[in-house]
Amino acid sequence: MSNKCGSFAGSIKHLNIDMKKTVLFLAALCLSLGLRAAGESDTLTVRVDGMHCDHCAHKVKTLLKKSEGVDKVMTNIERHTVTIAYDPSVVTADTLQARLAATKRYAPVPYSPADVIAAETGLHIDDMHCGKCANRITARLELVEGVDSIIPHVGKHYVTVKYDANKTSKAVIRQTVLDAGYTPVAHYKSEAASYAYFLLPEDKADDAAADAALLVEGVDDVAVNSRRHAMAVTFDNRKTTADKILAGLVAQGIPAQVPPPHECKEEKK
C-alpha cells in the first residue's frame, strides 16, 4: 500500500512539474505574442487640404510626432496627404485625426487613391522658342496619365500644366519635358522671380553643375540639360542676378556662358 501511495505521489509530483512547465510556456507565449502585437504598426492616410507648403508639412509632422505611439509621418504636399505609421496598442486613428482637427487649419478629411486631386504647375522653358517647340512639348505631356491640360505661353517661355496629383506629379511632368529635349525650371507669377539660361561645356553638363548653381544665394531651382549642354535657373531677383550666378559658377570651376541671341530656324520654315 505504501508503495502504491508512493507511486501515486510520484505521479502527482511529475504531473505538477509538467503543469508548471506548460503554464510557464503558455505565459511566455502570451507575452511574446503581446510584445509582437504591440510592435506592429498600422497606417493611416488622410488628406489635409490646408497643408500647402514645406512649412505646413513640418508643422503637421511635428504635431503628430509628439503623439505617443507614432512611428513615422510622411507628407505629400502635391496630394495634400499625410500617412502615419502608428502602434494601435498605444494610440488610435481617431485620436490622431482628432489632434489634427483641433488645429482647424490642418483638419483631415478621408482620402482614397481614386480621388481626383486637381493640381497645377508652371514650367519656365527658355529653349522653347516657337510654336513647333510648344507643340512637341504638348504632345509629350499629353501622353502622361493624369495630365488634364497644357497651356503654352511661347512669347514668355513657359507652360502651365493642370493635372491629377493622384495619378502623376510635378517631378514626372518636369522629367517628361526634359526627356523631350528642353530645359524646364519652376515658373512663378511673382515679380521677384527671374530666370537665367547658360551654356555649359559638354563635360560639365551634369548634376555637379546644378549643385554649384544651388550654392549661389537666391537661386531657387536649377535644371541641367545634358543633350543641349545647357543650364536653366530660377532665382529671386531681390537677392541675386544672372551675372552673379554666372560669376558664382565660374568661381566654382564651371565655365558657363551666356548664349548668343537665338534665331529660330524652324519658325522660318
XYZ file of C-alpha atoms in Angstrom:
269
model
C 0.000 0.000 0.000
C 2.739 2.347 0.922
C 4.461 1.547 -2.338
C 1.290 2.331 -4.210
C 0.881 5.592 -2.317
C 4.489 6.452 -3.028
C 3.982 5.643 -6.661
C 0.828 7.751 -6.767
C 2.584 10.657 -5.030
C 5.437 10.398 -7.510
C 2.975 10.602 -10.388
C 1.386 13.704 -8.842
C 4.834 15.259 -8.417
C 5.698 14.646 -12.070
C 2.272 15.913 -13.137
C 2.763 19.140 -11.172
C 6.146 19.696 -12.804
C 4.655 19.119 -16.261
C 1.777 21.508 -15.500
C 4.188 24.138 -14.277
C 6.198 23.787 -17.468
C 3.008 24.086 -19.512
C 1.834 27.163 -17.611
C 5.236 28.811 -17.963
C 5.328 28.009 -21.663
C 1.842 29.452 -22.219
C 2.719 32.561 -20.216
C 5.880 33.079 -22.260
C 3.918 32.541 -25.479
C 1.267 35.072 -24.478
C 3.944 37.586 -23.528
C 5.720 37.027 -26.837
C 2.500 37.461 -28.802
C 1.641 40.563 -26.782
C 5.041 42.123 -27.448
C 4.827 41.270 -31.136
C 1.341 42.771 -31.421
C 2.491 45.902 -29.627
C 5.369 46.275 -32.048
C 3.199 46.011 -35.158
C 2.212 49.263 -36.890
C -0.973 50.295 -38.625
C -1.026 53.062 -41.217
C -3.491 55.869 -41.715
C -3.597 58.157 -44.747
C -5.750 61.296 -44.725
C -5.982 64.441 -46.813
C -5.058 67.734 -45.187
C -6.186 70.392 -47.642
C -4.692 73.181 -45.526
C -1.171 71.789 -45.991
C 0.199 73.828 -48.905
C 3.956 74.066 -48.380
C 7.029 72.629 -46.656
C 6.399 74.853 -43.637
C 2.877 73.430 -43.254
C 4.158 69.880 -43.689
C 6.770 70.458 -40.977
C 4.066 71.696 -38.574
C 1.884 68.660 -39.259
C 4.807 66.262 -38.766
C 5.863 67.950 -35.523
C 2.317 67.812 -34.136
C 1.833 64.135 -34.925
C 5.288 63.020 -33.782
C 4.507 64.400 -30.330
C 1.821 61.715 -30.030
C 2.999 58.605 -28.195
C 2.795 55.559 -30.431
C 3.502 57.380 -33.697
C 6.417 55.735 -35.500
C 6.656 57.691 -38.739
C 4.902 60.533 -40.569
C 5.138 61.022 -44.331
C 3.648 64.000 -46.167
C 2.896 64.653 -49.826
C 2.275 68.335 -50.472
C 1.019 67.829 -54.033
C -1.677 65.415 -52.905
C -2.132 67.181 -49.549
C -1.853 63.780 -47.876
C -0.392 62.641 -44.581
C 0.468 58.983 -43.979
C 1.011 57.983 -40.345
C 2.550 54.713 -39.166
C 1.463 54.119 -35.569
C 1.177 51.470 -32.856
C -2.571 50.738 -32.415
C -1.951 49.386 -28.915
C -0.834 52.869 -27.861
C -2.834 55.321 -29.957
C -5.891 55.100 -32.226
C -6.573 56.504 -35.677
C -9.475 58.507 -34.254
C -7.181 60.138 -31.689
C -4.653 61.111 -34.357
C -7.332 62.610 -36.583
C -8.805 64.474 -33.617
C -5.410 66.074 -32.914
C -5.207 67.304 -36.485
C -8.811 68.504 -36.402
C -8.098 70.519 -33.249
C -5.765 72.759 -35.260
C -8.685 73.650 -37.596
C -6.230 74.668 -40.340
C -4.940 71.115 -40.722
C -8.247 69.313 -40.225
C -8.177 65.919 -42.002
C -10.677 64.519 -44.480
C -10.901 60.944 -45.822
C -8.501 60.010 -48.604
C -8.822 57.499 -51.433
C -6.369 56.688 -54.251
C -9.390 57.058 -56.545
C -9.859 60.728 -55.575
C -9.259 63.379 -58.232
C -6.833 65.891 -56.732
C -6.596 68.906 -59.021
C -3.132 70.481 -59.137
C -1.262 72.946 -61.320
C 2.375 73.644 -62.082
C 4.213 76.201 -64.166
C 7.456 75.451 -66.000
C 9.733 78.119 -67.431
C 11.389 76.775 -70.597
C 13.887 79.217 -72.102
C 14.679 76.903 -75.001
C 11.016 76.718 -76.064
C 11.465 79.222 -78.894
C 8.488 78.781 -81.188
C 5.146 77.129 -81.825
C 6.821 73.951 -83.056
C 8.731 73.655 -79.777
C 5.492 74.171 -77.860
C 3.751 71.511 -79.973
C 6.479 68.965 -79.231
C 6.262 69.636 -75.508
C 2.474 69.497 -75.538
C 2.466 66.212 -77.476
C 4.791 64.591 -74.929
C 2.832 65.846 -71.934
C -0.472 64.655 -73.366
C 0.865 61.101 -73.102
C 1.315 61.397 -69.327
C -1.548 59.796 -67.433
C -3.196 62.334 -65.163
C -2.322 65.438 -67.202
C -5.540 67.314 -67.919
C -4.441 70.386 -69.850
C -1.322 72.119 -71.160
C -1.283 75.837 -71.921
C 1.935 77.039 -73.601
C 2.935 80.714 -73.457
C 5.556 80.773 -76.195
C 6.344 84.506 -76.029
C 7.052 84.294 -72.293
C 8.735 80.883 -72.471
C 6.561 78.975 -70.025
C 3.809 76.361 -69.897
C 1.031 75.844 -67.390
C 0.084 72.225 -66.741
C -3.044 71.109 -64.874
C -3.038 67.540 -63.603
C -4.451 64.985 -61.171
C -1.923 64.679 -58.347
C -3.217 61.200 -57.546
C -2.035 59.992 -60.961
C 1.118 61.992 -61.663
C 3.413 64.600 -60.135
C 5.458 67.711 -60.841
C 8.581 65.571 -60.967
C 7.140 63.311 -63.680
C 5.898 66.300 -65.707
C 9.247 68.034 -65.455
C 11.177 64.906 -66.444
C 8.888 64.441 -69.447
C 9.771 67.925 -70.709
C 13.472 67.268 -70.082
C 13.257 63.971 -71.979
C 11.702 65.874 -74.881
C 14.951 67.839 -75.156
C 14.048 71.034 -73.275
C 15.237 72.556 -70.003
C 12.372 73.235 -67.544
C 12.602 75.046 -64.212
C 9.954 76.270 -61.800
C 7.903 79.219 -63.059
C 6.323 81.672 -60.612
C 3.920 84.537 -61.157
C 5.727 86.636 -58.550
C 7.613 89.714 -59.768
C 10.512 88.578 -57.592
C 11.052 85.537 -59.812
C 13.569 85.805 -62.653
C 15.185 83.274 -64.967
C 18.635 82.694 -66.463
C 19.934 80.359 -69.152
C 23.552 79.351 -69.684
C 25.545 77.101 -71.971
C 27.950 74.623 -70.373
C 30.975 72.690 -71.601
C 29.943 69.165 -72.570
C 31.888 67.609 -69.701
C 30.293 69.976 -67.164
C 26.628 69.445 -68.069
C 25.842 67.265 -65.076
C 24.465 67.231 -61.528
C 27.655 68.805 -60.179
C 26.915 71.951 -62.195
C 23.375 72.047 -60.787
C 24.716 71.683 -57.245
C 27.173 74.529 -57.867
C 24.355 76.826 -59.013
C 22.214 75.966 -55.999
C 25.016 77.160 -53.725
C 24.559 80.706 -55.026
C 22.342 82.709 -52.674
C 18.950 83.478 -54.173
C 18.872 80.522 -56.573
C 15.578 78.679 -56.208
C 15.642 75.969 -58.873
C 18.079 74.541 -61.449
C 17.822 72.169 -64.400
C 20.728 70.858 -66.453
C 20.146 69.516 -69.963
C 22.989 67.184 -70.946
C 21.746 66.983 -74.556
C 21.805 70.740 -75.119
C 24.723 71.282 -72.696
C 22.581 73.935 -71.062
C 21.501 75.083 -67.624
C 18.303 76.900 -66.678
C 17.914 78.727 -63.369
C 15.021 80.254 -61.434
C 16.183 82.892 -58.958
C 14.970 85.569 -56.564
C 15.888 88.884 -58.183
C 15.856 90.596 -54.777
C 18.832 88.501 -53.712
C 20.891 87.909 -56.832
C 21.233 88.498 -60.575
C 22.041 86.380 -63.615
C 25.536 87.939 -63.676
C 26.194 86.954 -60.054
C 25.021 83.414 -60.731
C 27.339 83.208 -63.731
C 30.239 84.529 -61.651
C 29.428 82.022 -58.905
C 29.532 79.157 -61.405
C 32.847 80.279 -62.861
C 34.303 80.651 -59.355
C 33.381 77.007 -58.698
C 35.090 75.778 -61.841
C 32.018 75.712 -64.103
C 32.881 77.892 -67.145
C 29.289 78.665 -68.099
C 28.472 81.194 -70.825
C 25.502 83.324 -71.814
C 24.278 82.060 -75.216
C 24.013 84.433 -78.190
C 20.516 85.656 -79.166
C 18.553 82.723 -80.554
C 17.485 82.652 -84.174
C 14.759 80.053 -84.571
C 15.315 78.288 -87.904
C 12.213 76.144 -87.518
C 9.944 79.175 -87.185
C 11.141 80.446 -90.554
C 10.294 77.203 -92.351
